Amino acid sequence: MTSNNAEFERAKRVLVGGVNSAVRAFRAVGGTPRFIARAEGAYMWDVEGERYVDYVGSWGPMIVGHNHPQVLERVRAAAADGLSFGAPNVMETDLAERICALFPQVERVRFTSSGTEAAMSALRLARGFTGRDKIVKFEGCYHGTADSLLVKAGSGALAFGTPSSAGVPGDLARHTLVASFNDLASVQALFDAHGEDIACVMIEPLPGNMNLIKPAPGFLQGLRTLCTQHGALLIFDEVMSGFRVALGGAQQVVGVTPDLSAFGKVIGGGMPVGAIGGPADVMERMAPLGPVYQAGTLSGNPIAMSAGIATLELISAPGFFQDLEARCARLIDGLNRIAADRGVAFCAQHVGGMCGMYFLETPPDSYGAVMQQDVERFKRFFHAMLDGGIYLPPSPVEAFFFSSAHGDAEIDLTLEQADRAMRQAVAA
Ligand SMILES: *Cc1c(COP(=O)(O)O)cnc(C)c1O
């Protein structure tokens, strides 16, 4: 039998860093990534045959658990009819109809093959629609790897953004203005200075890429008002939160309606899917009806659409989110109780099936607060959990994910291991 170590060494000889997406390489926690051989329900097994309760869920998509029989059946049936056509198929319409029914302002949908493409295309659409170049994003929010979005705050208030990755031209980053999450004044200041030039404000309404952070009351409403006043589009990146915190996404939870929404993850049910949705007058500025170019060879792929349709069917069942919410709450309450009993500066919270844990006294409300975490404790906790068969995201700034396949047995096992891991984390 092979081992994770042997497979990592082999992978590193042909794949950059041994992986195809940076966070998988365990650089934030150290050690050897697990090479997963198989997954079912709430569990994954690595190439050494070790079993893990999975709280990554492919970074969000697997809300009904791995390999749900109904999803698998749909995918198999679709695959039998052909893998890709490069021509319209009715599954695209079926999935789009479901999305339009769940999101009142979404009248038209465009599918892509990733969340990155959805966010990138939403930006281009906003710029094409408004005829403006500048965009506003928030420190700590992640929208995939499009050049304009790999930008961090420059130095000094109101400074233009600077690239957060090599290879992004400064001239492009200049058009990205960076505000602070939960700080409406920081956005107001950008509109005061550049209001005429701002095409859109893009935000994760419930961020999960600086761990889970909740919006302060009135913050998203304030963004809505500012965008409307200045003729800018409000774009909610719901690639992670959509269909995960509630059937109608974060916008349903917070009661704020964006102009455009970006989706991904759950809508593909584990297959590569992204989507942009919005009102017809904005969306129809896109090709083939409008001048904003957008296309994709595998967009609307029939297998991927089938996985998405089956997943949306399952999560649309009456009571699905109430059940998920209640079981997830038991896990979160249990984690908080362990921390309280042991006197550890640790807390956890969740919205629907999207969860955060932090080595902090209270849940963070900003990127700055998340970065105050005791990272060394997290690393020890992560490895102690992994050794105990619990697979958490290998980074202190990522959310973790719960699924309908996580039952009482998995929660009990997780809490038992967390009690041990927390003692180990604080002992050093
Ligand atoms: C995952 C994610 C993306 C990028 O999606 P990919 O499918 O990885 O390209 C964009 N935005 C948010 C909020 C995400 O969580």
Short mmCIF file of C-alpha atoms and ligand atoms in Angstrom, two decimals:
data_model
loop_
_atom_site.label_atom_id
_atom_site.label_comp_id
_atom_site.label_asym_id
_atom_site.label_seq_id
_atom_site.Cartn_x
_atom_site.Cartn_y
_atom_site.Cartn_z
CA MET A 1 0.00 0.00 0.00
CA THR A 2 1.11 3.54 -0.70
CA SER A 3 1.35 6.33 1.91
CA ASN A 4 0.47 10.02 2.07
CA ASN A 5 4.17 10.83 2.36
CA ALA A 6 5.11 8.78 -0.69
CA GLU A 7 2.25 10.25 -2.73
CA PHE A 8 3.18 13.81 -1.70
CA GLU A 9 6.79 13.25 -2.78
CA ARG A 10 5.61 11.81 -6.11
CA ALA A 11 3.12 14.65 -6.63
CA LYS A 12 5.73 17.33 -5.94
CA ARG A 13 7.82 16.04 -8.82
CA VAL A 14 5.07 16.84 -11.34
CA LEU A 15 2.60 19.23 -9.69
CA VAL A 16 3.58 22.65 -8.36
CA GLY A 17 3.90 22.14 -4.60
CA GLY A 18 2.22 18.76 -5.07
CA VAL A 19 -1.24 20.35 -5.38
CA ASN A 20 -3.62 22.15 -7.74
CA SER A 21 -4.98 24.70 -5.27
CA ALA A 22 -2.65 26.37 -2.80
CA VAL A 23 -4.41 25.79 0.55
CA ARG A 24 -4.42 22.00 0.03
CA ALA A 25 -0.65 21.92 0.52
CA PHE A 26 -0.93 22.31 4.35
CA ARG A 27 1.56 25.22 4.30
CA ALA A 28 -0.45 27.05 6.98
CA VAL A 29 -0.39 24.09 9.40
CA GLY A 30 2.70 22.12 8.37
CA GLY A 31 2.83 18.38 7.78
CA THR A 32 1.76 16.18 4.90
CA PRO A 33 -1.53 16.64 3.09
CA ARG A 34 -3.80 13.59 3.06
CA PHE A 35 -4.33 12.06 -0.38
CA ILE A 36 -8.00 11.18 -0.48
CA ALA A 37 -8.94 7.91 -2.11
CA ARG A 38 -12.69 7.88 -1.48
CA ALA A 39 -15.48 9.77 0.23
CA GLU A 40 -19.02 8.90 1.28
CA GLY A 41 -21.54 10.72 3.45
CA ALA A 42 -19.70 12.66 6.17
CA TYR A 43 -16.49 10.64 5.72
CA MET A 44 -13.34 10.60 3.60
CA TRP A 45 -10.67 7.89 3.47
CA ASP A 46 -7.05 8.56 2.55
CA VAL A 47 -4.70 6.32 0.57
CA GLU A 48 -3.54 4.69 3.82
CA GLY A 49 -7.11 3.66 4.61
CA GLU A 50 -7.50 6.17 7.48
CA ARG A 51 -11.04 7.49 7.92
CA TYR A 52 -11.90 11.13 8.64
CA VAL A 53 -15.10 13.00 9.52
CA ASP A 54 -14.90 15.65 6.81
CA TYR A 55 -15.53 19.32 7.69
CA VAL A 56 -14.12 20.68 4.44
CA GLY A 57 -16.77 19.22 2.15
CA SER A 58 -14.71 20.12 -0.91
CA TRP A 59 -14.70 23.69 0.51
CA GLY A 60 -18.46 23.95 0.56
CA PRO A 61 -20.19 22.06 -2.24
CA MET A 62 -20.92 18.80 -0.40
CA ILE A 63 -23.89 20.03 1.65
CA VAL A 64 -25.74 16.71 1.28
CA GLY A 65 -22.60 14.72 2.05
CA HIS A 66 -20.30 12.90 -0.33
CA ASN A 67 -21.69 10.62 -2.99
CA HIS A 68 -25.34 11.07 -2.11
CA PRO A 69 -27.18 8.25 -3.93
CA GLN A 70 -29.64 10.65 -5.61
CA VAL A 71 -26.84 12.88 -6.91
CA LEU A 72 -24.84 9.90 -8.07
CA GLU A 73 -27.84 8.44 -9.90
CA ARG A 74 -28.45 11.72 -11.80
CA VAL A 75 -24.81 12.06 -12.72
CA ARG A 76 -24.64 8.46 -13.96
CA ALA A 77 -27.78 8.89 -16.04
CA ALA A 78 -26.48 12.13 -17.57
CA ALA A 79 -23.05 10.62 -18.26
CA ALA A 80 -24.66 7.76 -20.15
CA ASP A 81 -26.06 10.33 -22.59
CA GLY A 82 -22.73 12.04 -23.29
CA LEU A 83 -20.16 14.05 -21.37
CA SER A 84 -20.30 17.40 -23.17
CA PHE A 85 -22.03 18.76 -26.25
CA GLY A 86 -20.89 22.36 -26.79
CA ALA A 87 -24.54 23.02 -27.69
CA PRO A 88 -27.59 23.85 -25.54
CA ASN A 89 -29.00 21.13 -23.26
CA VAL A 90 -32.21 21.28 -21.22
CA MET A 91 -30.45 20.66 -17.89
CA GLU A 92 -29.06 24.22 -18.12
CA THR A 93 -32.60 25.60 -18.29
CA ASP A 94 -33.78 23.30 -15.46
CA LEU A 95 -31.05 24.49 -13.09
CA ALA A 96 -31.50 28.16 -14.10
CA GLU A 97 -35.26 27.92 -13.44
CA ARG A 98 -34.55 26.63 -9.93
CA ILE A 99 -32.16 29.52 -9.23
CA CYS A 100 -34.62 32.11 -10.58
CA ALA A 101 -37.36 30.64 -8.38
CA LEU A 102 -35.20 30.90 -5.24
CA PHE A 103 -33.79 34.41 -5.82
CA PRO A 104 -36.54 36.95 -6.56
CA GLN A 105 -34.34 39.48 -8.39
CA VAL A 106 -32.61 36.85 -10.55
CA GLU A 107 -34.35 36.86 -13.94
CA ARG A 108 -31.45 35.61 -16.05
CA VAL A 109 -28.56 33.27 -15.28
CA ARG A 110 -25.23 32.62 -16.99
CA PHE A 111 -23.37 29.47 -16.00
CA THR A 112 -19.59 29.24 -15.84
CA SER A 113 -17.23 26.43 -14.78
CA SER A 114 -15.98 28.04 -11.56
CA GLY A 115 -16.68 30.68 -8.95
CA THR A 116 -13.64 32.58 -10.18
CA GLU A 117 -15.14 32.92 -13.64
CA ALA A 118 -18.51 33.95 -12.19
CA ALA A 119 -16.95 36.74 -10.09
CA MET A 120 -14.69 37.84 -12.95
CA SER A 121 -17.58 37.96 -15.42
CA ALA A 122 -19.84 39.78 -12.93
CA LEU A 123 -17.16 42.47 -12.64
CA ARG A 124 -16.86 42.85 -16.40
CA LEU A 125 -20.64 43.02 -16.68
CA ALA A 126 -20.84 45.72 -14.00
CA ARG A 127 -18.12 47.73 -15.76
CA GLY A 128 -19.78 47.24 -19.15
CA PHE A 129 -23.21 48.14 -17.80
CA THR A 130 -22.13 51.31 -15.98
CA GLY A 131 -19.31 52.39 -18.30
CA ARG A 132 -17.13 52.88 -15.21
CA ASP A 133 -13.76 51.31 -14.39
CA LYS A 134 -13.34 51.35 -10.61
CA ILE A 135 -14.56 48.65 -8.28
CA VAL A 136 -14.76 48.39 -4.50
CA LYS A 137 -13.84 45.21 -2.66
CA PHE A 138 -13.17 44.42 1.02
CA GLU A 139 -10.02 43.44 2.84
CA GLY A 140 -10.15 39.70 3.58
CA CYS A 141 -12.96 38.91 1.13
CA TYR A 142 -12.00 36.37 -1.55
CA HIS A 143 -13.63 36.21 -4.96
CA GLY A 144 -11.40 33.76 -6.81
CA THR A 145 -8.28 34.54 -8.78
CA ALA A 146 -9.25 37.22 -11.34
CA ASP A 147 -6.53 39.90 -11.62
CA SER A 148 -8.74 42.81 -10.49
CA LEU A 149 -9.67 40.93 -7.33
CA LEU A 150 -6.18 39.88 -6.21
CA VAL A 151 -5.72 43.31 -4.70
CA LYS A 152 -5.14 44.53 -1.16
CA ALA A 153 -5.36 47.96 0.41
CA GLY A 154 -2.56 50.35 -0.51
CA SER A 155 -0.89 52.38 2.19
CA GLY A 156 -2.77 55.39 3.53
CA ALA A 157 -6.49 56.01 3.64
CA LEU A 158 -8.13 56.21 0.21
CA ALA A 159 -4.96 54.98 -1.49
CA PHE A 160 -5.50 52.89 -4.60
CA GLY A 161 -5.24 49.13 -4.23
CA THR A 162 -1.97 47.29 -4.75
CA PRO A 163 -1.57 43.76 -6.16
CA SER A 164 -1.71 40.96 -3.57
CA SER A 165 -0.13 38.58 -6.10
CA ALA A 166 2.90 38.86 -8.34
CA GLY A 167 1.85 39.13 -11.96
CA VAL A 168 -1.04 41.53 -11.39
CA PRO A 169 -0.25 44.89 -13.04
CA GLY A 170 -0.26 47.87 -10.68
CA ASP A 171 -2.10 49.81 -13.37
CA LEU A 172 -4.98 47.35 -13.09
CA ALA A 173 -4.95 47.14 -9.28
CA ARG A 174 -5.26 50.94 -9.26
CA HIS A 175 -8.88 50.50 -10.35
CA THR A 176 -9.67 48.33 -7.33
CA LEU A 177 -10.49 50.31 -4.18
CA VAL A 178 -10.27 48.37 -0.94
CA ALA A 179 -12.61 49.03 2.01
CA SER A 180 -12.89 47.42 5.46
CA PHE A 181 -15.65 44.89 6.16
CA ASN A 182 -18.24 46.11 8.68
CA ASP A 183 -16.91 49.67 8.29
CA LEU A 184 -19.47 51.63 6.29
CA ALA A 185 -17.50 54.86 6.75
CA SER A 186 -14.61 53.32 4.78
CA VAL A 187 -16.97 52.73 1.86
CA GLN A 188 -18.60 56.14 2.19
CA ALA A 189 -15.14 57.72 1.96
CA LEU A 190 -14.41 55.84 -1.29
CA PHE A 191 -17.72 56.99 -2.79
CA ASP A 192 -17.05 60.57 -1.66
CA ALA A 193 -13.72 60.51 -3.48
CA HIS A 194 -14.56 58.37 -6.55
CA GLY A 195 -18.38 58.08 -6.69
CA GLU A 196 -18.63 58.90 -10.40
CA ASP A 197 -16.12 56.21 -11.34
CA ILE A 198 -17.29 53.25 -9.24
CA ALA A 199 -18.92 50.49 -11.30
CA CYS A 200 -19.70 48.16 -8.42
CA VAL A 201 -19.17 47.09 -4.86
CA MET A 202 -18.36 43.38 -4.65
CA ILE A 203 -18.63 41.65 -1.29
CA GLU A 204 -19.07 38.28 0.39
CA PRO A 205 -22.23 39.17 2.36
CA LEU A 206 -21.30 36.45 4.86
CA PRO A 207 -17.55 36.13 4.41
CA GLY A 208 -16.06 32.66 4.77
CA ASN A 209 -12.62 33.29 3.37
CA MET A 210 -11.31 35.22 6.39
CA ASN A 211 -12.96 32.49 8.45
CA LEU A 212 -16.69 33.10 9.03
CA ILE A 213 -17.55 36.70 9.84
CA LYS A 214 -21.04 38.06 10.36
CA PRO A 215 -22.06 41.45 8.95
CA ALA A 216 -22.92 44.04 11.61
CA PRO A 217 -26.58 45.14 11.66
CA GLY A 218 -27.13 47.80 9.00
CA PHE A 219 -23.79 47.30 7.22
CA LEU A 220 -25.11 45.56 4.10
CA GLN A 221 -28.22 47.79 4.08
CA GLY A 222 -25.84 50.76 4.11
CA LEU A 223 -23.94 49.38 1.10
CA ARG A 224 -27.24 48.93 -0.71
CA THR A 225 -28.13 52.58 -0.11
CA LEU A 226 -24.69 53.89 -1.16
CA CYS A 227 -24.71 51.84 -4.39
CA THR A 228 -28.21 53.00 -5.29
CA GLN A 229 -27.34 56.66 -4.57
CA HIS A 230 -24.24 56.54 -6.76
CA GLY A 231 -25.50 54.37 -9.61
CA ALA A 232 -23.08 51.55 -8.79
CA LEU A 233 -24.10 47.88 -8.83
CA LEU A 234 -24.05 45.88 -5.60
CA ILE A 235 -22.63 42.40 -6.27
CA PHE A 236 -23.02 39.69 -3.65
CA ASP A 237 -20.47 36.94 -4.07
CA GLU A 238 -22.50 34.03 -2.74
CA VAL A 239 -20.22 31.35 -4.17
CA MET A 240 -19.76 30.00 -0.65
CA SER A 241 -22.85 31.26 1.21
CA GLY A 242 -25.42 30.60 -1.54
CA PHE A 243 -27.59 27.52 -0.90
CA ARG A 244 -25.52 26.87 2.24
CA VAL A 245 -26.56 29.37 4.92
CA ALA A 246 -30.18 29.18 3.71
CA LEU A 247 -31.91 28.09 0.51
CA GLY A 248 -31.99 31.73 -0.60
CA GLY A 249 -28.41 32.41 0.48
CA ALA A 250 -27.04 35.19 2.67
CA GLN A 251 -29.30 37.69 0.90
CA GLN A 252 -32.30 35.88 2.36
CA VAL A 253 -30.70 35.77 5.82
CA VAL A 254 -29.82 39.47 5.89
CA GLY A 255 -32.78 40.74 3.85
CA VAL A 256 -30.71 42.83 1.43
CA THR A 257 -31.12 42.46 -2.33
CA PRO A 258 -28.03 42.88 -4.53
CA ASP A 259 -28.08 43.80 -8.23
CA LEU A 260 -25.97 40.82 -9.25
CA SER A 261 -25.14 37.57 -7.46
CA ALA A 262 -22.28 35.18 -8.09
CA PHE A 263 -22.81 31.52 -7.23
CA GLY A 264 -20.71 28.36 -7.24
CA LYS A 265 -19.83 25.45 -4.95
CA VAL A 266 -23.23 24.01 -3.85
CA ILE A 267 -24.92 24.70 -7.22
CA GLY A 268 -22.49 22.26 -8.81
CA GLY A 269 -23.00 19.59 -6.14
CA GLY A 270 -19.27 18.78 -6.33
CA MET A 271 -18.88 19.33 -10.08
CA PRO A 272 -17.28 22.49 -11.54
CA VAL A 273 -20.07 25.09 -11.78
CA GLY A 274 -20.34 28.82 -11.22
CA ALA A 275 -23.11 31.25 -12.15
CA ILE A 276 -24.01 34.91 -12.36
CA GLY A 277 -27.61 35.95 -11.79
CA GLY A 278 -29.45 39.25 -11.96
CA PRO A 279 -32.21 41.30 -13.57
CA ALA A 280 -32.75 40.93 -17.32
CA ASP A 281 -31.78 44.52 -18.19
CA VAL A 282 -28.32 44.09 -16.63
CA MET A 283 -27.73 40.45 -17.60
CA GLU A 284 -28.73 41.02 -21.23
CA ARG A 285 -25.77 43.34 -21.69
CA MET A 286 -23.81 40.10 -21.94
CA ALA A 287 -23.04 38.24 -25.20
CA PRO A 288 -24.85 37.11 -27.33
CA LEU A 289 -27.39 39.90 -26.61
CA GLY A 290 -25.02 42.64 -25.47
CA PRO A 291 -21.49 43.95 -25.86
CA VAL A 292 -19.95 42.37 -22.71
CA TYR A 293 -18.12 39.26 -23.87
CA GLN A 294 -18.44 36.05 -21.87
CA ALA A 295 -18.15 32.40 -22.94
CA GLY A 296 -16.93 28.96 -21.83
CA THR A 297 -16.35 25.65 -23.63
CA LEU A 298 -17.66 23.55 -20.73
CA SER A 299 -20.14 26.10 -19.31
CA GLY A 300 -23.50 24.45 -18.61
CA ASN A 301 -21.93 21.00 -18.86
CA PRO A 302 -24.72 18.40 -18.65
CA ILE A 303 -23.06 16.26 -15.96
CA ALA A 304 -22.30 19.29 -13.80
CA MET A 305 -25.84 20.66 -14.27
CA SER A 306 -27.26 17.26 -13.25
CA ALA A 307 -25.24 17.19 -10.04
CA GLY A 308 -26.45 20.72 -9.29
CA ILE A 309 -30.10 19.92 -9.99
CA ALA A 310 -30.03 16.80 -7.79
CA THR A 311 -28.36 18.76 -4.97
CA LEU A 312 -30.85 21.65 -5.16
CA GLU A 313 -33.73 19.14 -5.14
CA LEU A 314 -32.39 17.57 -1.96
CA ILE A 315 -31.82 20.86 -0.13
CA SER A 316 -35.25 22.17 -1.23
CA ALA A 317 -36.98 19.38 0.70
CA PRO A 318 -39.18 20.77 3.51
CA GLY A 319 -37.24 21.07 6.75
CA PHE A 320 -33.81 20.46 5.20
CA PHE A 321 -32.26 23.68 6.51
CA GLN A 322 -34.03 23.49 9.90
CA ASP A 323 -32.55 20.01 10.43
CA LEU A 324 -29.11 21.07 9.24
CA GLU A 325 -29.24 24.17 11.43
CA ALA A 326 -30.28 22.22 14.53
CA ARG A 327 -27.61 19.54 14.20
CA CYS A 328 -24.93 22.07 13.36
CA ALA A 329 -25.97 24.09 16.44
CA ARG A 330 -25.39 21.00 18.60
CA LEU A 331 -21.83 20.73 17.28
CA ILE A 332 -21.11 24.44 17.75
CA ASP A 333 -22.62 24.52 21.26
CA GLY A 334 -20.58 21.46 22.16
CA LEU A 335 -17.33 23.07 20.97
CA ASN A 336 -18.08 26.26 22.92
CA ARG A 337 -18.91 24.23 26.05
CA ILE A 338 -15.60 22.34 25.86
CA ALA A 339 -13.68 25.61 25.52
CA ALA A 340 -15.58 27.12 28.48
CA ASP A 341 -15.01 24.01 30.65
CA ARG A 342 -11.28 24.08 29.87
CA GLY A 343 -10.99 27.86 30.13
CA VAL A 344 -9.58 28.12 26.59
CA ALA A 345 -9.81 31.34 24.57
CA PHE A 346 -11.74 29.66 21.77
CA CYS A 347 -15.17 30.14 20.23
CA ALA A 348 -17.24 28.82 17.35
CA GLN A 349 -20.33 30.01 15.48
CA HIS A 350 -22.37 29.08 12.42
CA VAL A 351 -24.98 30.31 9.99
CA GLY A 352 -26.90 27.41 8.45
CA GLY A 353 -24.23 24.90 7.41
CA MET A 354 -21.36 27.42 7.28
CA CYS A 355 -19.20 27.47 10.41
CA GLY A 356 -16.28 29.26 11.98
CA MET A 357 -13.96 28.39 14.87
CA TYR A 358 -11.41 30.77 16.30
CA PHE A 359 -8.72 30.73 18.97
CA LEU A 360 -10.16 34.02 20.25
CA GLU A 361 -12.40 34.97 23.21
CA THR A 362 -15.20 36.28 20.98
CA PRO A 363 -16.11 35.88 17.29
CA PRO A 364 -14.18 38.35 15.10
CA ASP A 365 -15.99 41.13 13.23
CA SER A 366 -13.19 42.10 10.85
CA TYR A 367 -10.12 40.86 9.02
CA GLY A 368 -7.94 42.53 11.64
CA ALA A 369 -9.74 40.66 14.43
CA VAL A 370 -9.39 37.28 12.68
CA MET A 371 -5.67 37.86 12.33
CA GLN A 372 -5.36 38.21 16.13
CA GLN A 373 -5.91 34.46 16.53
CA ASP A 374 -3.43 32.23 18.32
CA VAL A 375 -2.17 30.51 15.18
CA GLU A 376 0.19 28.13 17.00
CA ARG A 377 -2.71 26.80 19.04
CA PHE A 378 -4.75 26.34 15.90
CA LYS A 379 -1.93 24.33 14.29
CA ARG A 380 -1.66 22.01 17.30
CA PHE A 381 -5.46 21.68 17.45
CA PHE A 382 -5.67 20.94 13.72
CA HIS A 383 -3.08 18.16 13.88
CA ALA A 384 -4.53 16.64 17.06
CA MET A 385 -7.95 16.56 15.37
CA LEU A 386 -6.50 15.07 12.18
CA ASP A 387 -4.76 12.37 14.23
CA GLY A 388 -8.14 11.68 15.85
CA GLY A 389 -9.86 11.26 12.48
CA ILE A 390 -11.40 14.72 12.17
CA TYR A 391 -10.57 16.61 8.97
CA LEU A 392 -10.73 20.40 9.42
CA PRO A 393 -9.69 23.07 6.90
CA PRO A 394 -5.88 23.29 7.10
CA SER A 395 -5.89 27.03 7.81
CA PRO A 396 -7.04 29.30 10.66
CA VAL A 397 -8.63 31.75 8.20
CA GLU A 398 -11.00 29.32 6.49
CA ALA A 399 -14.60 28.53 7.39
CA PHE A 400 -15.57 24.89 7.95
CA PHE A 401 -18.55 23.09 6.50
CA PHE A 402 -21.32 20.93 7.87
CA SER A 403 -23.53 18.60 5.82
CA SER A 404 -26.81 16.75 6.19
CA ALA A 405 -24.75 13.55 6.40
CA HIS A 406 -23.23 14.70 9.72
CA GLY A 407 -25.39 12.92 12.28
CA ASP A 408 -25.26 12.48 16.04
CA ALA A 409 -22.56 9.79 15.83
CA GLU A 410 -20.24 12.08 13.84
CA ILE A 411 -20.95 15.05 16.12
CA ASP A 412 -20.25 12.97 19.25
CA LEU A 413 -16.99 11.68 17.78
CA THR A 414 -15.98 15.21 16.81
CA LEU A 415 -16.68 16.61 20.29
CA GLU A 416 -14.81 13.76 21.96
CA GLN A 417 -11.76 14.43 19.79
CA ALA A 418 -12.11 18.21 20.20
CA ASP A 419 -11.95 17.85 23.98
CA ARG A 420 -8.69 15.95 23.70
CA ALA A 421 -7.28 18.18 20.93
CA MET A 422 -8.04 21.37 22.83
CA ARG A 423 -6.16 20.11 25.88
CA GLN A 424 -3.21 19.25 23.62
CA ALA A 425 -3.41 22.62 21.85
CA VAL A 426 -3.11 24.64 25.05
CA ALA A 427 -0.67 22.33 26.88
CA ALA A 428 2.40 23.45 24.94
C1 LIG B 1 -14.57 29.57 -3.56
C2 LIG B 1 -14.91 30.98 -3.78
C3 LIG B 1 -14.69 31.62 -5.01
C4 LIG B 1 -13.94 30.96 -6.14
O1 LIG B 1 -14.61 29.86 -6.64
P1 LIG B 1 -13.74 28.77 -7.47
O2 LIG B 1 -14.78 27.78 -7.93
O3 LIG B 1 -12.74 28.22 -6.51
O4 LIG B 1 -13.11 29.49 -8.60
C5 LIG B 1 -15.16 32.89 -5.19
N1 LIG B 1 -15.80 33.53 -4.19
C6 LIG B 1 -16.02 32.97 -2.99
C7 LIG B 1 -16.76 33.72 -1.94
C8 LIG B 1 -15.56 31.68 -2.74
O5 LIG B 1 -15.75 31.15 -1.53
#
